[in-house]
CSV table of C-alpha atoms in Angstrom, one decimal:
chain,number,residue,atom,x,y,z
A,201,MET,CA,2.8,13.7,27.5
A,202,SER,CA,5.8,11.7,28.9
A,203,THR,CA,8.6,13.4,30.8
A,204,HIS,CA,11.0,12.3,28.2
A,205,LEU,CA,9.2,14.0,25.3
A,206,ALA,CA,8.7,17.2,27.3
A,207,ARG,CA,12.5,17.3,27.9
A,208,VAL,CA,13.1,16.7,24.2
A,209,ARG,CA,10.7,19.5,23.2
A,210,ARG,CA,12.3,22.0,25.5
A,211,ALA,CA,15.8,21.1,24.1
A,212,SER,CA,14.6,21.2,20.5
A,213,ARG,CA,13.0,24.7,20.9
A,214,ARG,CA,16.5,26.0,22.1
A,215,ALA,CA,18.5,24.0,19.5
A,216,LEU,CA,16.4,24.9,16.5
A,217,THR,CA,16.8,28.6,16.8
A,218,ALA,CA,19.9,28.3,14.6
A,219,VAL,CA,18.1,26.1,12.1
A,220,VAL,CA,15.3,28.7,11.5
A,221,ALA,CA,17.9,31.4,11.1
A,222,SER,CA,19.7,29.4,8.5
A,223,THR,CA,16.8,28.4,6.2
A,224,ALA,CA,17.3,31.5,4.2
A,225,LEU,CA,20.2,29.7,2.5
A,226,ALA,CA,18.8,28.0,-0.6
A,227,ALA,CA,19.5,24.3,-0.8
A,228,GLY,CA,20.7,24.7,-4.3
A,229,LEU,CA,23.6,26.9,-3.2
A,230,LEU,CA,25.2,24.0,-1.4
A,231,ALA,CA,24.9,21.4,-4.1
A,232,PRO,CA,25.4,21.2,-7.8
A,233,ALA,CA,22.5,20.8,-10.2
A,234,LEU,CA,21.6,17.3,-11.3
A,235,ALA,CA,21.3,16.1,-14.9
A,236,ALA,CA,17.8,15.9,-16.3
A,237,SER,CA,16.3,12.5,-15.9
A,238,PRO,CA,14.9,10.3,-18.8
A,239,ALA,CA,11.3,9.3,-19.1
A,240,HIS,CA,10.1,7.3,-16.1
A,241,ALA,CA,7.8,4.3,-15.6
A,242,ALA,CA,4.6,4.8,-13.6
A,243,VAL,CA,6.1,3.7,-10.3
A,244,ASP,CA,4.0,4.2,-7.2
A,245,ALA,CA,6.5,5.1,-4.6
A,246,PRO,CA,4.4,4.6,-2.6
A,247,GLY,CA,1.4,6.5,-4.0
A,248,SER,CA,-2.0,6.5,-2.3
A,249,PHE,CA,-2.5,3.4,-0.3
A,250,THR,CA,-3.7,2.0,3.0
A,251,GLY,CA,-2.5,-1.6,3.6
A,252,PHE,CA,0.5,-3.8,4.3
A,253,GLY,CA,4.1,-3.7,3.2
A,254,PHE,CA,7.4,-5.3,4.0
A,255,ASP,CA,11.1,-4.3,3.7
A,256,ALA,CA,14.1,-6.5,3.4
A,257,CYS,CA,17.8,-5.8,3.4
A,258,THR,CA,18.3,-7.1,-0.2
A,259,ALA,CA,15.7,-6.6,-2.9
A,260,PRO,CA,14.1,-10.0,-3.4
A,261,THR,CA,14.4,-12.0,-6.6
A,262,GLN,CA,11.7,-11.8,-9.2
A,263,ALA,CA,10.6,-15.4,-8.3
A,264,GLN,CA,10.3,-14.4,-4.7
A,265,MET,CA,8.3,-11.2,-5.5
A,266,ASP,CA,5.9,-13.1,-7.8
A,267,ALA,CA,5.3,-15.9,-5.3
A,268,TRP,CA,4.5,-13.3,-2.6
A,269,TRP,CA,2.4,-11.1,-4.9
A,270,VAL,CA,-0.3,-13.7,-5.2
A,271,SER,CA,-0.1,-15.1,-1.7
A,272,SER,CA,1.0,-12.5,0.8
A,273,PRO,CA,-1.0,-9.6,2.3
A,274,PHE,CA,1.8,-7.2,1.3
A,275,ALA,CA,1.4,-4.8,-1.6
A,276,ALA,CA,4.3,-2.5,-0.8
A,277,VAL,CA,8.0,-3.3,-0.6
A,278,GLY,CA,10.8,-1.2,1.0
A,279,VAL,CA,14.1,-1.2,-1.0
A,280,TYR,CA,17.4,0.4,-0.1
A,281,ILE,CA,18.3,2.4,-3.3
A,282,SER,CA,21.2,4.5,-2.1
A,283,GLY,CA,23.5,5.4,0.8
A,284,SER,CA,27.0,4.5,2.1
A,285,SER,CA,25.5,2.5,4.9
A,286,ARG,CA,23.6,-0.1,2.9
A,287,ALA,CA,24.4,-3.4,4.7
A,288,CYS,CA,23.5,-5.7,1.8
A,289,ALA,CA,24.4,-6.0,-1.8
A,290,GLN,CA,21.6,-5.3,-4.3
A,291,PRO,CA,22.2,-7.5,-7.3
A,292,GLU,CA,18.4,-7.6,-8.2
A,293,LEU,CA,17.8,-3.8,-7.9
A,294,THR,CA,17.7,-2.6,-11.5
A,295,ARG,CA,15.5,-0.4,-13.5
A,296,THR,CA,13.9,-3.5,-15.0
A,297,TRP,CA,13.3,-4.9,-11.6
A,298,VAL,CA,11.5,-1.7,-10.5
A,299,THR,CA,9.3,-1.4,-13.6
A,300,THR,CA,8.4,-5.1,-13.4
A,301,GLN,CA,7.2,-4.7,-9.8
A,302,ALA,CA,5.2,-1.7,-10.8
A,303,ARG,CA,3.5,-3.6,-13.6
A,304,ARG,CA,2.7,-6.4,-11.1
A,305,GLY,CA,1.1,-3.8,-8.8
A,306,TRP,CA,3.7,-3.5,-6.1
A,307,ARG,CA,4.3,-0.1,-4.5
A,308,LEU,CA,7.8,0.9,-3.6
A,309,MET,CA,9.2,2.5,-0.5
A,310,PRO,CA,12.7,3.7,-1.6
A,311,LEU,CA,15.2,4.1,1.3
A,312,HIS,CA,18.4,6.0,1.6
A,313,VAL,CA,20.6,4.8,4.4
A,314,GLY,CA,23.8,6.8,4.7
A,315,MET,CA,25.3,9.0,7.4
A,316,GLN,CA,23.9,8.5,10.9
A,317,ALA,CA,23.8,10.7,14.0
A,318,PRO,CA,27.2,11.8,15.4
A,319,CYS,CA,26.3,10.0,18.6
A,320,TYR,CA,25.2,6.8,16.8
A,321,THR,CA,26.9,3.8,18.4
A,322,GLY,CA,27.2,1.5,15.4
A,323,ASN,CA,29.8,1.3,12.7
A,324,LYS,CA,28.0,3.2,10.0
A,325,GLN,CA,29.4,6.5,8.7
A,326,LYS,CA,28.4,9.5,10.8
A,327,MET,CA,27.4,13.0,9.9
A,328,SER,CA,29.2,16.0,11.2
A,329,SER,CA,28.3,17.4,14.6
A,330,ASN,CA,28.7,20.9,13.1
A,331,PRO,CA,25.1,22.0,12.3
A,332,THR,CA,26.0,23.8,9.1
A,333,THR,CA,28.1,20.9,7.8
A,334,ALA,CA,25.4,18.4,8.7
A,335,ARG,CA,22.8,20.3,6.7
A,336,SER,CA,25.1,20.4,3.6
A,337,GLN,CA,25.6,16.6,4.1
A,338,GLY,CA,21.8,16.2,4.1
A,339,ILE,CA,21.6,18.0,0.8
A,340,ALA,CA,24.3,15.8,-0.7
A,341,ALA,CA,22.4,12.7,0.5
A,342,ALA,CA,19.3,14.0,-1.3
A,343,ASN,CA,21.3,14.4,-4.5
A,344,GLU,CA,22.6,10.9,-4.2
A,345,SER,CA,19.1,9.5,-3.5
A,346,VAL,CA,17.6,11.3,-6.5
A,347,THR,CA,20.3,10.2,-8.8
A,348,ALA,CA,19.7,6.6,-7.8
A,349,ALA,CA,15.9,7.0,-8.0
A,350,ARG,CA,16.1,8.4,-11.5
A,351,ALA,CA,18.4,5.6,-12.6
A,352,LEU,CA,15.8,3.1,-11.4
A,353,GLY,CA,12.9,4.9,-13.1
A,354,ILE,CA,11.4,6.4,-10.0
A,355,GLY,CA,10.3,9.8,-11.2
A,356,LYS,CA,9.3,13.1,-9.6
A,357,LYS,CA,6.6,13.6,-7.0
A,358,ARG,CA,7.5,10.2,-5.4
A,359,VAL,CA,8.6,9.9,-1.8
A,360,LEU,CA,12.2,9.1,-0.9
A,361,TYR,CA,12.8,8.0,2.7
A,362,LEU,CA,15.9,9.0,4.8
A,363,ASP,CA,16.9,6.2,7.2
A,364,ILE,CA,18.1,7.5,10.5
A,365,GLU,CA,18.8,4.7,13.0
A,366,TRP,CA,18.2,5.1,16.7
A,367,TYR,CA,20.3,7.6,18.6
A,368,PRO,CA,20.0,9.2,22.1
A,369,VAL,CA,17.9,12.3,21.4
A,370,SER,CA,18.7,13.5,25.0
A,371,ASN,CA,22.1,14.4,23.5
A,372,THR,CA,21.1,17.9,22.3
A,373,ALA,CA,24.1,18.7,20.1
A,374,CYS,CA,23.8,15.3,18.4
A,375,ASP,CA,20.0,15.7,18.0
A,376,ASN,CA,20.5,19.2,16.5
A,377,ALA,CA,22.9,17.8,13.9
A,378,VAL,CA,20.3,15.2,12.8
A,379,LEU,CA,17.6,17.8,12.6
A,380,ARG,CA,19.8,20.0,10.4
A,381,PHE,CA,20.7,17.0,8.2
A,382,GLN,CA,17.0,16.2,7.7
A,383,ASP,CA,16.3,19.8,7.0
A,384,GLY,CA,18.8,19.9,4.2
A,385,TRP,CA,17.5,16.5,2.9
A,386,THR,CA,13.9,17.7,2.6
A,387,ALA,CA,14.7,21.1,1.2
A,388,ARG,CA,16.8,19.6,-1.6
A,389,LEU,CA,14.3,16.9,-2.5
A,390,LYS,CA,11.6,19.6,-2.7
A,391,GLN,CA,13.8,21.6,-5.0
A,392,LEU,CA,14.3,18.6,-7.2
A,393,GLY,CA,10.6,17.7,-7.4
A,394,TYR,CA,10.5,14.8,-5.0
A,395,LYS,CA,8.8,14.4,-1.7
A,396,SER,CA,10.6,13.6,1.6
A,397,GLY,CA,10.1,10.8,4.0
A,398,LEU,CA,11.8,10.2,7.3
A,399,TYR,CA,12.3,6.7,8.7
A,400,SER,CA,13.5,6.4,12.3
A,401,SER,CA,12.8,4.8,15.6
A,402,ALA,CA,9.7,6.3,17.1
A,403,SER,CA,11.8,7.3,20.2
A,404,ALA,CA,14.6,8.9,18.1
A,405,ALA,CA,14.3,11.2,15.1
A,406,VAL,CA,10.5,10.8,15.0
A,407,ALA,CA,10.2,12.0,18.6
A,408,SER,CA,12.3,15.0,17.7
A,409,MET,CA,10.1,15.8,14.7
A,410,ASN,CA,7.2,15.7,17.1
A,411,ALA,CA,8.9,18.0,19.5
A,412,LEU,CA,9.5,20.6,16.7
A,413,LYS,CA,5.9,20.6,15.8
A,414,ALA,CA,4.8,20.9,19.4
A,415,ALA,CA,7.2,23.7,19.9
A,416,GLY,CA,5.7,25.6,16.9
A,417,VAL,CA,9.0,25.8,15.1
A,418,ARG,CA,8.5,27.4,11.7
A,419,GLY,CA,10.8,27.8,8.8
A,420,TYR,CA,11.9,24.2,9.1
A,421,HIS,CA,11.6,21.8,6.2
A,422,TYR,CA,9.6,19.0,7.7
A,423,PRO,CA,9.4,15.7,5.9
A,424,HIS,CA,6.2,15.0,4.0
A,425,GLN,CA,5.8,11.5,5.5
A,426,ILE,CA,6.9,9.8,8.7
A,427,TRP,CA,7.9,6.2,8.8
A,428,PHE,CA,8.4,5.1,12.4
A,429,GLY,CA,9.9,1.9,13.8
A,430,TRP,CA,8.1,0.7,16.9
A,431,TYR,CA,7.9,-3.0,17.3
A,432,ASN,CA,4.7,-3.1,19.4
A,433,GLY,CA,3.1,-5.7,17.1
A,434,LYS,CA,0.1,-3.4,16.4
A,435,ALA,CA,-0.8,-3.0,12.7
A,436,ASN,CA,-1.9,0.6,12.9
A,437,THR,CA,-0.4,4.0,12.5
A,438,LYS,CA,-0.8,5.3,16.0
A,439,ALA,CA,2.5,6.3,17.6
A,440,GLU,CA,1.6,8.0,20.9
A,441,PRO,CA,3.4,8.8,23.1
A,442,TYR,CA,6.2,9.5,20.6
A,443,LEU,CA,4.1,11.1,17.8
A,444,ASP,CA,1.0,13.1,18.6
A,445,ASP,CA,-2.1,12.1,16.6
A,446,ALA,CA,-2.4,15.7,15.3
A,447,TYR,CA,0.9,15.6,13.4
A,448,TRP,CA,1.5,13.8,10.1
A,449,ALA,CA,-2.2,12.8,10.1
A,450,ASN,CA,-4.4,12.3,7.0
A,451,HIS,CA,-2.4,9.6,5.2
A,452,LYS,CA,1.2,10.6,6.0
A,453,ARG,CA,2.4,7.6,8.1
A,454,ILE,CA,4.0,4.2,7.9
A,455,HIS,CA,4.5,2.0,10.9
A,456,GLN,CA,7.1,-0.7,11.0
A,457,TYR,CA,5.4,-2.7,13.7
A,458,VAL,CA,7.3,-6.1,13.6
A,459,GLY,CA,11.0,-6.3,12.9
A,460,ASN,CA,13.5,-9.0,12.0
A,461,THR,CA,11.0,-11.8,11.4
A,462,THR,CA,11.2,-14.8,9.1
A,463,VAL,CA,7.9,-15.2,7.1
A,464,ARG,CA,6.9,-17.9,4.6
A,465,PHE,CA,4.2,-17.5,1.8
A,466,ASN,CA,3.6,-19.8,-1.1
A,467,GLY,CA,6.7,-21.9,-0.3
A,468,VAL,CA,9.0,-18.8,-0.3
A,469,THR,CA,10.7,-17.7,3.0
A,470,MET,CA,12.2,-14.3,3.5
A,471,HIS,CA,13.6,-12.3,6.5
A,472,ILE,CA,11.7,-9.0,6.7
A,473,ASP,CA,10.2,-6.2,8.7
A,474,ARG,CA,6.4,-5.8,8.6
A,475,ASN,CA,4.8,-2.4,7.9
A,476,VAL,CA,1.4,-0.9,7.7
A,477,LEU,CA,1.0,2.1,5.4
A,478,ASP,CA,-1.5,4.9,5.2
A,479,VAL,CA,-0.1,7.3,2.7
A,480,GLY,CA,-1.0,9.7,-0.1
A,481,LYS,CA,-4.8,9.9,-0.2
A,482,GLY,CA,-5.1,6.4,1.3
A,483,SER,CA,-7.2,3.6,-0.1
A,484,ASN,CA,-10.8,4.6,0.0
A,485,PRO,CA,-14.2,3.3,-1.2
A,486,THR,CA,-14.9,4.0,-4.9
A,487,LYS,CA,-17.9,5.0,-6.8
A,488,PRO,CA,-19.5,2.0,-8.7
A,489,SER,CA,-19.0,2.0,-12.4
A,490,GLY,CA,-20.4,-0.6,-14.8
A,491,GLN,CA,-21.7,-2.9,-12.1
A,492,CYS,CA,-25.2,-3.4,-13.6
A,493,GLY,CA,-26.7,-2.3,-10.2
A,494,THR,CA,-25.3,-5.2,-8.4
A,495,HIS,CA,-23.6,-3.0,-5.9
A,496,LYS,CA,-27.1,-2.3,-4.4
A,497,LEU,CA,-28.0,-6.0,-4.0
A,498,SER,CA,-27.3,-7.8,-0.7
A,499,LYS,CA,-28.8,-11.2,-1.8
A,500,TYR,CA,-29.0,-13.1,-5.1
A,501,ARG,CA,-32.1,-15.3,-5.1
A,502,THR,CA,-32.8,-17.9,-7.9
A,503,VAL,CA,-34.3,-16.2,-10.9
A,504,LYS,CA,-36.9,-18.6,-12.3
A,505,PRO,CA,-38.2,-18.6,-16.0
A,506,GLY,CA,-41.1,-16.3,-16.6
A,507,LYS,CA,-41.1,-14.7,-13.2
A,508,ARG,CA,-40.8,-11.0,-12.4
A,509,TYR,CA,-37.9,-9.7,-10.4
A,510,THR,CA,-37.7,-5.9,-10.1
A,511,GLU,CA,-33.9,-5.7,-9.6
A,512,LEU,CA,-32.6,-9.1,-10.4
A,513,ALA,CA,-33.9,-9.6,-13.9
A,514,PRO,CA,-32.5,-6.4,-15.3
A,515,ALA,CA,-29.2,-7.2,-13.6
A,516,VAL,CA,-29.0,-10.6,-15.2
A,517,LYS,CA,-29.6,-9.2,-18.6
A,518,CYS,CA,-27.1,-6.4,-18.1
A,519,LEU,CA,-24.3,-8.9,-16.9
A,520,LEU,CA,-25.0,-11.2,-19.8
A,521,LYS,CA,-24.9,-8.4,-22.3
A,522,LYS,CA,-21.5,-7.3,-21.0
A,523,ARG,CA,-20.2,-10.8,-21.5
A,524,GLY,CA,-21.7,-11.0,-25.1
A,525,TYR,CA,-24.5,-13.5,-24.3
A,526,PHE,CA,-27.4,-11.1,-24.6
A,527,GLU,CA,-28.6,-8.5,-27.0
A,528,GLY,CA,-31.3,-5.9,-26.7
A,529,SER,CA,-32.9,-4.0,-23.9
A,530,THR,CA,-32.0,-4.9,-20.4
A,531,LYS,CA,-34.9,-3.0,-18.7
A,532,SER,CA,-37.5,-5.8,-18.6
A,533,LYS,CA,-38.2,-7.0,-15.1
A,534,VAL,CA,-39.3,-10.4,-16.3
A,535,HIS,CA,-36.9,-13.3,-16.8
A,536,ASN,CA,-38.2,-13.8,-20.4
A,537,ALA,CA,-37.4,-16.5,-23.0
A,538,LYS,CA,-34.7,-14.4,-24.6
A,539,ALA,CA,-32.9,-14.0,-21.3
A,540,GLN,CA,-33.4,-17.7,-20.6
A,541,ARG,CA,-31.7,-18.7,-23.8
A,542,ALA,CA,-28.8,-16.4,-23.0
A,543,VAL,CA,-28.5,-17.9,-19.5
A,544,LYS,CA,-28.3,-21.4,-21.1
A,545,ARG,CA,-25.5,-20.3,-23.4
A,546,PHE,CA,-23.6,-18.9,-20.4
A,547,GLN,CA,-24.2,-22.1,-18.4
A,548,LYS,CA,-23.0,-24.3,-21.2
A,549,ALA,CA,-19.8,-22.3,-21.5
A,550,HIS,CA,-19.1,-22.5,-17.8
A,551,GLY,CA,-20.0,-26.2,-17.3
A,552,ILE,CA,-23.2,-25.5,-15.4
A,553,LYS,CA,-26.5,-27.4,-15.9
A,554,GLN,CA,-28.4,-25.7,-18.7
A,555,SER,CA,-31.7,-24.8,-16.9
A,556,GLY,CA,-32.2,-21.3,-18.0
A,557,ALA,CA,-32.8,-20.4,-14.4
A,558,VAL,CA,-30.2,-18.2,-12.7
A,559,THR,CA,-29.3,-20.6,-9.8
A,560,ARG,CA,-26.9,-19.6,-7.0
A,561,ARG,CA,-24.1,-21.4,-8.9
A,562,THR,CA,-24.9,-19.5,-12.0
A,563,TRP,CA,-25.0,-16.2,-10.1
A,564,VAL,CA,-21.5,-16.9,-8.7
A,565,ALA,CA,-20.1,-17.6,-12.2
A,566,LEU,CA,-21.9,-14.7,-13.8
A,567,LEU,CA,-21.0,-12.1,-11.1
A,568,SER,CA,-17.3,-13.1,-11.2
A,569,ASP,CA,-16.9,-13.5,-15.0
A,570,GLY,CA,-14.5,-11.2,-16.7
A,571,TYR,CA,-10.9,-10.1,-16.2
A,572,PRO,CA,-9.4,-13.3,-14.9
A,573,SER,CA,-6.0,-12.5,-13.4
A,574,ALA,CA,-6.5,-9.5,-11.1
A,575,VAL,CA,-4.6,-9.9,-7.8
A,576,LEU,CA,-6.5,-8.1,-5.1
A,577,LYS,CA,-5.5,-7.7,-1.4
A,578,ARG,CA,-5.9,-5.3,1.4
A,579,GLY,CA,-5.9,-1.7,0.1
A,580,SER,CA,-7.0,-2.6,-3.5
A,581,THR,CA,-9.8,-0.5,-4.9
A,582,GLY,CA,-11.9,-0.2,-8.0
A,583,LYS,CA,-14.2,-2.2,-10.3
A,584,HIS,CA,-12.5,-5.5,-9.8
A,585,VAL,CA,-13.0,-5.2,-6.0
A,586,TYR,CA,-16.7,-4.6,-6.6
A,587,ARG,CA,-16.7,-7.8,-8.8
A,588,LEU,CA,-15.1,-9.7,-6.0
A,589,GLN,CA,-17.4,-8.4,-3.3
A,590,ARG,CA,-20.6,-9.2,-5.3
A,591,SER,CA,-19.3,-12.7,-6.2
A,592,LEU,CA,-18.5,-13.5,-2.6
A,593,THR,CA,-22.0,-12.3,-1.6
A,594,ALA,CA,-23.4,-14.9,-3.9
A,595,ALA,CA,-20.9,-17.7,-3.1
A,596,LEU,CA,-21.1,-17.3,0.7
A,597,GLY,CA,-24.8,-16.7,0.9
A,598,ARG,CA,-24.4,-13.6,3.0
A,599,SER,CA,-23.9,-9.9,2.3
A,600,VAL,CA,-20.3,-8.7,1.7
A,601,PRO,CA,-20.4,-4.9,1.6
A,602,ARG,CA,-19.9,-3.8,-1.9
A,603,THR,CA,-17.7,-0.7,-1.5
A,604,GLY,CA,-15.0,-1.1,-4.1
A,605,LEU,CA,-12.5,-1.1,-1.2
A,606,PHE,CA,-10.7,-4.4,-0.2
A,607,ASP,CA,-10.8,-3.8,3.5
A,608,ALA,CA,-10.7,-6.1,6.6
A,609,THR,CA,-14.3,-7.2,6.0
A,610,THR,CA,-13.6,-8.2,2.4
A,611,GLU,CA,-10.4,-10.0,3.5
A,612,LYS,CA,-12.4,-12.0,6.1
A,613,ALA,CA,-14.9,-13.0,3.3
A,614,VAL,CA,-12.0,-14.1,1.0
A,615,ARG,CA,-10.5,-16.3,3.7
A,616,ALA,CA,-13.9,-17.8,4.4
A,617,TYR,CA,-14.4,-18.6,0.7
A,618,ARG,CA,-11.0,-20.0,0.3
A,619,ALA,CA,-11.5,-22.3,3.3
A,620,LYS,CA,-14.9,-23.4,1.9
A,621,VAL,CA,-13.6,-24.4,-1.5
A,622,LYS,CA,-10.3,-25.7,-0.1
A,623,LEU,CA,-7.9,-23.2,-1.6
A,624,PRO,CA,-4.6,-22.2,0.1
A,625,THR,CA,-5.2,-20.2,3.2
A,626,TRP,CA,-4.1,-16.9,1.8
A,627,ARG,CA,-5.7,-13.5,2.2
A,628,THR,CA,-5.7,-12.6,-1.5
A,629,ALA,CA,-7.9,-12.8,-4.5
A,630,GLU,CA,-5.7,-14.3,-7.2
A,631,PRO,CA,-6.1,-16.4,-10.4
A,632,ARG,CA,-7.0,-19.7,-8.5
A,633,LEU,CA,-9.7,-17.9,-6.5
A,634,TRP,CA,-11.1,-16.3,-9.7
A,635,ALA,CA,-11.2,-19.6,-11.5
A,636,SER,CA,-13.1,-21.2,-8.6
A,637,LEU,CA,-15.7,-18.4,-8.6
A,638,GLN,CA,-16.0,-18.4,-12.4
A,639,ALA,CA,-16.7,-22.2,-12.2
A,640,GLY,CA,-19.6,-21.3,-9.8
A,641,ARG,CA,-18.0,-23.1,-6.9
A,642,ARG,CA,-19.6,-22.2,-3.6
C-alpha cells in the first residue's frame, strides 16, 4: 500500500464519523418526490457486459454511431445526460436517439457532471464545504439525473454515473464534502429505483472510496459501480494501488484507460476517451442452443456421397433442415442420396458447384447461413456467436473455440478471416463478413 493511500485512509476514518452518524436521515426528507415516469425502452445502461466503450463530450450523430457500430470495437457509449457542468451542447441527445442506439445494440453509460469538490481548481460549479449541505446537494443531483434519464427513456435499475473530476484528496475537509455528496447521490438513486455509479480519477474520489472500504466504514451508501480514470493505456479493470482488487470486484468496474484521443473508424473521426467495461454479470460463455451439435466439432472434413460420418452426417442434415432444404430424420450417419439432393439445392442457391458432397466451401456457407445482419464484437454472446465461431473454424481450417462468447480469441480469428478475404481490417463481424461467409469464401 502506498504512503499516500495510507494517509487518505486514516483521514477518511476520522472524517467519516459524521457521515455514519447522519445516515439515519432519509434521503427523501431532503428532496421532493419525482413524478412517475412513462414506459421506458429496453435500454442497457450499461447492463451486463465485458468489452469496450467510448465516451465523447457531445453525443455523436446517428451517422457517426452507425458507422462505428459496424466497424469499431466499441459496444458502449458514455453520454452526459445532466448536470450544470456539461461542457458541450447535446443537440443529438433525445429519447429517439437513445432508443435508436439501444435497438442497434449499443449500451449506454449515462453521466451526470454537476457540482465539483470545494477545492476543485477548475471553473465548474462547486459543492458546499459544509458536509450536511453537500449531502443535500448530492440528493438534488440524483433527482436531476433521474429526471433526465426518465425523459430519455432510461428506466429503473439502470446505472447513472456521477462525474467527480480530480481534486486533492489530501484536503480532508474537501474530501469529506465529496464523500457526503456521493452518499446523498447514491442514497437518493436507490430510493428512486436506480443504481449508482461513481466516475472519478483513480487518485481522487476512487481512492477515497477505497479508503472507506479499507477502514471498514459502515452505514455509508457506497456506489454500485466504480468508473475510474487512469490513463495507463492498459485495457483492463485493475486499479492498484488506488483501488484494491477486493473492492468493487465481480463485474463492478469501468476503466477509462486512454483519454483525449482522436480515433477513426469506417471513415468517421471522433475525439473520445477509451474505456473497458466489466459490469453487471459480465459477458460470459453461453450454453449451446440449436447448434446441431456443431459446437462439439473442431474440424469440418469433406462429407462424400454414400460415406459414413458419425458426427458430420447428422450435423449436415440438421443444418439443412433448419434452412428448409431437408425433410425427415437427421439421425442417419450416412451421407445418403436424400441428403445429397438437399446439399445440391443448397449449393445451387449459394452459387457453389453442385456436387452433393459437403466440401469445405459448402461447410463455410452452410454453417454461416441464417440471420444475415448480426453485428458482433468483443463482449457479444449467444447463438449468433456460436454461428460465427463454427463458420470461422471451417473457413480458416483451424479450431476456433465455440463458446458463444466473442472474446479475444474470436476477435483474432475474425481479423485473420477479414485479412484472408480482403475485407476492411475491423475487429467486428458485420454484414459484409457474413455475406463473405455465406458465399463460402475462405
